[in-house]
């Protein structure tokens, strides 16, 4: 079974919560990316590829691991497209496909700590829940 049969464009959009159609391909996100030289696909290309449904190419790319998740691309985007969230969504799809979904919502209560930020809990649920 190919990757595109398992992970679709709609899955990536649902995981990320991003609307790639807002992107006007200005390249400001790529221009500010500290990992630009290390990436096969740059942030603006990533957004365009998600919009076109080229998820299999993105999942096979090492670019998803080169992203520092620094959100510089998010800060520079004049249309609030949030390319880093798309990259993270593809990275998470790869992890889930490889069977590394180690946590369920039922596992969270026993891991709670009063010092743990709520953002960490929400992030864990988003990352480890299909």
Short mmCIF file of N, CA and C in Angstrom, two decimals:
data_model
loop_
_atom_site.label_atom_id
_atom_site.label_comp_id
_atom_site.label_asym_id
_atom_site.label_seq_id
_atom_site.Cartn_x
_atom_site.Cartn_y
_atom_site.Cartn_z
N UNK A 1 0.85 -1.18 0.00
CA UNK A 1 0.00 0.00 0.00
C UNK A 1 0.90 1.24 0.00
N UNK A 2 0.61 2.19 -0.85
CA UNK A 2 1.44 3.39 -0.91
C UNK A 2 1.06 4.35 0.19
N UNK A 3 1.94 5.29 0.45
CA UNK A 3 1.72 6.26 1.52
C UNK A 3 0.48 7.11 1.27
N UNK A 4 0.23 7.46 0.01
CA UNK A 4 -0.90 8.34 -0.28
C UNK A 4 -2.22 7.65 0.00
N UNK A 5 -2.26 6.32 -0.04
CA UNK A 5 -3.49 5.62 0.31
C UNK A 5 -3.75 5.68 1.81
N UNK A 6 -2.69 5.79 2.59
CA UNK A 6 -2.82 5.80 4.04
C UNK A 6 -2.97 7.22 4.60
N UNK A 7 -2.20 8.14 4.09
CA UNK A 7 -2.22 9.52 4.58
C UNK A 7 -2.60 10.43 3.43
N UNK A 8 -3.70 11.12 3.59
CA UNK A 8 -4.17 11.99 2.52
C UNK A 8 -3.93 13.45 2.87
N UNK A 9 -4.12 14.28 1.89
CA UNK A 9 -4.02 15.72 2.06
C UNK A 9 -4.96 16.19 3.17
N UNK A 10 -6.15 15.63 3.19
CA UNK A 10 -7.14 15.99 4.21
C UNK A 10 -6.67 15.63 5.61
N UNK A 11 -5.97 14.50 5.74
CA UNK A 11 -5.41 14.11 7.04
C UNK A 11 -4.42 15.16 7.53
N UNK A 12 -3.54 15.60 6.63
CA UNK A 12 -2.52 16.59 6.98
C UNK A 12 -3.18 17.91 7.35
N UNK A 13 -4.18 18.30 6.60
CA UNK A 13 -4.88 19.56 6.90
C UNK A 13 -5.61 19.47 8.24
N UNK A 14 -6.18 18.31 8.54
CA UNK A 14 -6.89 18.13 9.81
C UNK A 14 -5.91 18.16 10.98
N UNK A 15 -4.78 17.49 10.85
CA UNK A 15 -3.78 17.45 11.92
C UNK A 15 -3.20 18.84 12.17
N UNK A 16 -2.91 19.56 11.10
CA UNK A 16 -2.24 20.85 11.23
C UNK A 16 -3.18 22.01 11.53
N UNK A 17 -4.40 21.92 11.03
CA UNK A 17 -5.33 23.03 11.17
C UNK A 17 -5.00 24.22 10.29
N UNK A 18 -4.21 23.99 9.25
CA UNK A 18 -3.73 25.06 8.37
C UNK A 18 -4.50 25.04 7.05
N UNK A 19 -4.73 26.23 6.50
CA UNK A 19 -5.33 26.36 5.18
C UNK A 19 -4.25 26.79 4.19
N UNK A 20 -3.67 25.86 3.43
CA UNK A 20 -2.57 26.22 2.52
C UNK A 20 -3.02 27.06 1.32
N UNK A 21 -4.32 27.16 1.10
CA UNK A 21 -4.80 27.97 -0.03
C UNK A 21 -4.60 29.46 0.21
N UNK A 22 -4.36 29.84 1.46
CA UNK A 22 -4.10 31.25 1.76
C UNK A 22 -2.71 31.69 1.29
N UNK A 23 -1.82 30.74 1.03
CA UNK A 23 -0.44 31.05 0.67
C UNK A 23 -0.37 31.70 -0.71
N UNK A 24 0.37 32.80 -0.79
CA UNK A 24 0.54 33.49 -2.07
C UNK A 24 1.94 33.25 -2.64
N UNK A 25 2.68 32.30 -2.05
CA UNK A 25 4.00 31.89 -2.52
C UNK A 25 4.98 33.06 -2.62
N UNK A 26 4.96 33.95 -1.62
CA UNK A 26 5.88 35.10 -1.62
C UNK A 26 7.30 34.69 -1.24
N UNK A 27 7.45 33.57 -0.51
CA UNK A 27 8.76 33.07 -0.14
C UNK A 27 9.35 33.68 1.12
N UNK A 28 8.60 34.54 1.82
CA UNK A 28 9.13 35.15 3.05
C UNK A 28 9.42 34.08 4.10
N UNK A 29 8.60 33.04 4.14
CA UNK A 29 8.82 31.97 5.10
C UNK A 29 10.15 31.26 4.83
N UNK A 30 10.41 31.00 3.57
CA UNK A 30 11.66 30.32 3.21
C UNK A 30 12.87 31.23 3.42
N UNK A 31 12.69 32.52 3.16
CA UNK A 31 13.77 33.47 3.31
C UNK A 31 14.25 33.62 4.74
N UNK A 32 13.39 33.34 5.70
CA UNK A 32 13.75 33.48 7.10
C UNK A 32 14.11 32.15 7.76
N UNK A 33 13.97 31.06 7.05
CA UNK A 33 14.20 29.72 7.61
C UNK A 33 15.70 29.48 7.88
N UNK A 34 16.07 29.19 9.14
CA UNK A 34 17.49 28.93 9.44
C UNK A 34 17.98 27.59 8.87
N UNK A 35 17.07 26.72 8.49
CA UNK A 35 17.45 25.42 7.92
C UNK A 35 17.35 25.39 6.40
N UNK A 36 17.16 26.53 5.79
CA UNK A 36 16.93 26.62 4.34
C UNK A 36 17.92 25.79 3.53
N UNK A 37 19.21 25.95 3.81
CA UNK A 37 20.25 25.26 3.03
C UNK A 37 20.25 23.75 3.24
N UNK A 38 19.65 23.29 4.31
CA UNK A 38 19.62 21.87 4.64
C UNK A 38 18.38 21.15 4.11
N UNK A 39 17.41 21.93 3.62
CA UNK A 39 16.12 21.34 3.26
C UNK A 39 16.01 21.08 1.75
N UNK A 40 15.46 19.92 1.44
CA UNK A 40 15.16 19.57 0.05
C UNK A 40 13.97 20.39 -0.44
N UNK A 41 12.95 20.50 0.39
CA UNK A 41 11.78 21.32 0.10
C UNK A 41 11.72 22.42 1.15
N UNK A 42 11.64 23.65 0.68
CA UNK A 42 11.61 24.81 1.57
C UNK A 42 10.18 25.07 2.01
N UNK A 43 10.00 25.86 3.07
CA UNK A 43 8.65 26.05 3.62
C UNK A 43 7.59 26.44 2.59
N UNK A 44 7.87 27.39 1.70
CA UNK A 44 6.85 27.77 0.72
C UNK A 44 6.56 26.63 -0.27
N UNK A 45 7.58 25.84 -0.58
CA UNK A 45 7.37 24.68 -1.45
C UNK A 45 6.55 23.61 -0.73
N UNK A 46 6.81 23.47 0.54
CA UNK A 46 6.08 22.50 1.36
C UNK A 46 4.59 22.81 1.34
N UNK A 47 4.26 24.09 1.52
CA UNK A 47 2.86 24.52 1.52
C UNK A 47 2.23 24.22 0.16
N UNK A 48 2.94 24.53 -0.91
CA UNK A 48 2.42 24.28 -2.26
C UNK A 48 2.22 22.78 -2.51
N UNK A 49 3.13 21.97 -2.02
CA UNK A 49 3.02 20.52 -2.23
C UNK A 49 1.85 19.94 -1.44
N UNK A 50 1.61 20.44 -0.25
CA UNK A 50 0.44 19.99 0.50
C UNK A 50 -0.82 20.39 -0.24
N UNK A 51 -0.85 21.61 -0.73
CA UNK A 51 -2.02 22.10 -1.47
C UNK A 51 -2.31 21.21 -2.69
N UNK A 52 -1.25 20.73 -3.34
CA UNK A 52 -1.39 19.88 -4.53
C UNK A 52 -1.60 18.41 -4.18
N UNK A 53 -1.48 18.07 -2.90
CA UNK A 53 -1.69 16.69 -2.49
C UNK A 53 -0.49 15.79 -2.67
N UNK A 54 0.71 16.34 -2.75
CA UNK A 54 1.93 15.56 -2.94
C UNK A 54 2.50 15.10 -1.60
N UNK A 55 1.67 14.43 -0.86
CA UNK A 55 2.01 14.02 0.51
C UNK A 55 3.07 12.93 0.53
N UNK A 56 3.00 12.01 -0.40
CA UNK A 56 3.97 10.90 -0.43
C UNK A 56 5.40 11.43 -0.57
N UNK A 57 5.60 12.41 -1.45
CA UNK A 57 6.93 13.01 -1.63
C UNK A 57 7.41 13.66 -0.34
N UNK A 58 6.51 14.36 0.31
CA UNK A 58 6.88 15.06 1.55
C UNK A 58 7.21 14.07 2.66
N UNK A 59 6.46 13.00 2.74
CA UNK A 59 6.71 12.00 3.79
C UNK A 59 8.05 11.30 3.58
N UNK A 60 8.50 11.20 2.34
CA UNK A 60 9.77 10.55 2.04
C UNK A 60 10.96 11.51 2.15
N UNK A 61 10.69 12.79 2.28
CA UNK A 61 11.73 13.81 2.29
C UNK A 61 12.39 13.93 3.67
N UNK A 62 13.68 14.18 3.66
CA UNK A 62 14.41 14.43 4.91
C UNK A 62 14.13 15.84 5.42
N UNK A 63 13.50 16.68 4.62
CA UNK A 63 13.20 18.05 5.03
C UNK A 63 12.33 18.10 6.28
N UNK A 64 11.48 17.11 6.47
CA UNK A 64 10.61 17.13 7.64
C UNK A 64 11.40 16.99 8.94
N UNK A 65 12.60 16.44 8.85
CA UNK A 65 13.45 16.30 10.03
C UNK A 65 14.46 17.44 10.15
N UNK A 66 14.61 18.23 9.10
CA UNK A 66 15.52 19.37 9.12
C UNK A 66 14.85 20.61 9.73
N UNK A 67 13.54 20.64 9.72
CA UNK A 67 12.80 21.77 10.29
C UNK A 67 13.08 21.83 11.78
N UNK A 68 13.44 23.03 12.26
CA UNK A 68 13.77 23.22 13.67
C UNK A 68 12.55 23.52 14.52
N UNK A 69 11.40 23.66 13.90
CA UNK A 69 10.18 24.06 14.60
C UNK A 69 10.38 25.36 15.38
N UNK A 70 11.14 26.26 14.79
CA UNK A 70 11.42 27.55 15.43
C UNK A 70 10.29 28.55 15.16
N UNK A 71 9.44 28.24 14.21
CA UNK A 71 8.29 29.05 13.84
C UNK A 71 8.66 30.42 13.27
N UNK A 72 9.90 30.57 12.78
CA UNK A 72 10.30 31.80 12.10
C UNK A 72 9.44 31.99 10.85
N UNK A 73 9.13 30.91 10.18
CA UNK A 73 8.29 30.98 8.97
C UNK A 73 6.89 31.47 9.31
N UNK A 74 6.40 31.07 10.46
CA UNK A 74 5.06 31.48 10.90
C UNK A 74 5.06 32.98 11.18
N UNK A 75 6.11 33.46 11.82
CA UNK A 75 6.20 34.88 12.16
C UNK A 75 6.28 35.78 10.93
N UNK A 76 6.93 35.30 9.88
CA UNK A 76 7.14 36.12 8.69
C UNK A 76 6.00 36.06 7.69
N UNK A 77 5.12 35.10 7.81
CA UNK A 77 4.06 34.92 6.82
C UNK A 77 3.03 36.04 6.92
N UNK A 78 2.84 36.80 5.83
CA UNK A 78 1.86 37.89 5.85
C UNK A 78 0.40 37.41 5.81
N UNK A 79 0.21 36.13 5.49
CA UNK A 79 -1.15 35.59 5.37
C UNK A 79 -1.48 34.57 6.47
N UNK A 80 -0.59 34.41 7.44
CA UNK A 80 -0.79 33.48 8.57
C UNK A 80 -1.03 32.04 8.14
N UNK A 81 -0.22 31.58 7.20
CA UNK A 81 -0.38 30.20 6.69
C UNK A 81 0.20 29.17 7.64
N UNK A 82 1.23 29.46 8.37
CA UNK A 82 1.86 28.58 9.34
C UNK A 82 2.47 27.31 8.72
N UNK A 83 3.48 27.49 7.86
CA UNK A 83 4.14 26.33 7.23
C UNK A 83 4.71 25.33 8.23
N UNK A 84 5.21 25.80 9.36
CA UNK A 84 5.80 24.88 10.35
C UNK A 84 4.77 23.87 10.85
N UNK A 85 3.53 24.27 10.96
CA UNK A 85 2.50 23.34 11.40
C UNK A 85 2.24 22.27 10.36
N UNK A 86 2.34 22.62 9.08
CA UNK A 86 2.19 21.61 8.02
C UNK A 86 3.34 20.62 8.07
N UNK A 87 4.55 21.15 8.26
CA UNK A 87 5.73 20.27 8.33
C UNK A 87 5.60 19.33 9.52
N UNK A 88 5.18 19.86 10.64
CA UNK A 88 5.01 19.02 11.84
C UNK A 88 3.93 17.96 11.60
N UNK A 89 2.86 18.33 10.92
CA UNK A 89 1.78 17.37 10.65
C UNK A 89 2.27 16.21 9.78
N UNK A 90 3.08 16.51 8.78
CA UNK A 90 3.63 15.45 7.92
C UNK A 90 4.58 14.58 8.73
N UNK A 91 5.40 15.20 9.56
CA UNK A 91 6.33 14.44 10.41
C UNK A 91 5.56 13.51 11.34
N UNK A 92 4.49 14.00 11.93
CA UNK A 92 3.67 13.18 12.81
C UNK A 92 2.99 12.05 12.05
N UNK A 93 2.57 12.32 10.82
CA UNK A 93 1.95 11.27 10.01
C UNK A 93 2.93 10.14 9.74
N UNK A 94 4.20 10.49 9.50
CA UNK A 94 5.23 9.48 9.28
C UNK A 94 5.42 8.65 10.55
N UNK A 95 5.50 9.32 11.69
CA UNK A 95 5.69 8.61 12.97
C UNK A 95 4.52 7.66 13.22
N UNK A 96 3.31 8.15 13.01
CA UNK A 96 2.13 7.31 13.24
C UNK A 96 2.08 6.13 12.29
N UNK A 97 2.48 6.36 11.05
CA UNK A 97 2.46 5.28 10.06
C UNK A 97 3.46 4.19 10.42
N UNK A 98 4.53 4.57 11.07
CA UNK A 98 5.56 3.61 11.44
C UNK A 98 5.20 2.85 12.71
N UNK A 99 3.99 3.07 13.22
CA UNK A 99 3.54 2.35 14.39
C UNK A 99 4.11 2.87 15.69
N UNK A 100 4.51 4.12 15.71
CA UNK A 100 5.10 4.67 16.92
C UNK A 100 4.11 5.52 17.70
N UNK A 101 2.85 5.22 17.59
CA UNK A 101 1.82 5.93 18.33
C UNK A 101 1.78 5.31 19.72
N UNK A 102 2.60 5.83 20.63
CA UNK A 102 2.82 5.21 21.93
C UNK A 102 1.83 5.60 23.02
N UNK A 103 1.02 6.60 22.78
CA UNK A 103 0.19 7.12 23.85
C UNK A 103 -1.26 7.27 23.40
N UNK A 104 -2.16 7.00 24.31
CA UNK A 104 -3.58 7.24 24.06
C UNK A 104 -4.08 8.25 25.09
N UNK A 105 -5.27 8.75 24.88
CA UNK A 105 -5.84 9.72 25.82
C UNK A 105 -5.95 9.13 27.23
N UNK A 106 -6.17 7.83 27.32
CA UNK A 106 -6.28 7.17 28.62
C UNK A 106 -4.98 7.13 29.40
N UNK A 107 -3.85 7.29 28.71
CA UNK A 107 -2.55 7.27 29.36
C UNK A 107 -2.20 8.60 30.04
N UNK A 108 -2.88 9.66 29.65
CA UNK A 108 -2.51 11.00 30.11
C UNK A 108 -2.70 11.20 31.62
N UNK A 109 -3.84 10.83 32.21
CA UNK A 109 -4.04 11.15 33.65
C UNK A 109 -2.92 10.66 34.56
N UNK A 110 -2.36 9.50 34.32
CA UNK A 110 -1.31 9.00 35.20
C UNK A 110 0.01 9.75 35.02
N UNK A 111 0.15 10.48 33.92
CA UNK A 111 1.37 11.23 33.67
C UNK A 111 1.26 12.69 34.08
N UNK A 112 0.10 13.10 34.54
CA UNK A 112 -0.11 14.49 34.91
C UNK A 112 0.73 14.88 36.12
N UNK A 113 1.20 16.08 36.07
CA UNK A 113 2.01 16.67 37.13
C UNK A 113 1.57 18.12 37.24
N UNK A 114 1.44 18.63 38.45
CA UNK A 114 0.93 19.99 38.59
C UNK A 114 1.88 21.03 37.99
N UNK A 115 3.13 20.66 37.75
CA UNK A 115 4.08 21.58 37.12
C UNK A 115 4.05 21.49 35.59
N UNK A 116 3.36 20.50 35.06
CA UNK A 116 3.29 20.28 33.61
C UNK A 116 2.39 21.32 32.97
N UNK A 117 2.89 22.08 32.00
CA UNK A 117 2.05 23.08 31.34
C UNK A 117 0.91 22.42 30.57
N UNK A 118 -0.24 23.07 30.56
CA UNK A 118 -1.39 22.53 29.83
C UNK A 118 -1.09 22.36 28.35
N UNK A 119 -0.24 23.23 27.82
CA UNK A 119 0.13 23.14 26.42
C UNK A 119 0.80 21.80 26.11
N UNK A 120 1.58 21.28 27.03
CA UNK A 120 2.23 19.99 26.84
C UNK A 120 1.21 18.86 26.77
N UNK A 121 0.17 18.95 27.57
CA UNK A 121 -0.88 17.93 27.56
C UNK A 121 -1.62 17.94 26.22
N UNK A 122 -2.00 19.13 25.78
CA UNK A 122 -2.71 19.25 24.50
C UNK A 122 -1.81 18.78 23.36
N UNK A 123 -0.54 19.15 23.41
CA UNK A 123 0.40 18.73 22.37
C UNK A 123 0.54 17.21 22.33
N UNK A 124 0.60 16.59 23.50
CA UNK A 124 0.71 15.13 23.55
C UNK A 124 -0.50 14.47 22.93
N UNK A 125 -1.67 14.98 23.26
CA UNK A 125 -2.89 14.41 22.68
C UNK A 125 -2.92 14.58 21.17
N UNK A 126 -2.48 15.75 20.71
CA UNK A 126 -2.50 16.01 19.27
C UNK A 126 -1.50 15.12 18.54
N UNK A 127 -0.36 14.89 19.17
CA UNK A 127 0.68 14.12 18.51
C UNK A 127 0.43 12.62 18.53
N UNK A 128 -0.19 12.13 19.58
CA UNK A 128 -0.29 10.69 19.73
C UNK A 128 -1.69 10.16 19.57
N UNK A 129 -2.56 10.94 19.04
CA UNK A 129 -3.93 10.49 18.83
C UNK A 129 -4.25 10.50 17.36
N UNK A 130 -4.76 9.41 16.87
CA UNK A 130 -5.09 9.35 15.43
C UNK A 130 -6.43 9.96 15.17
#
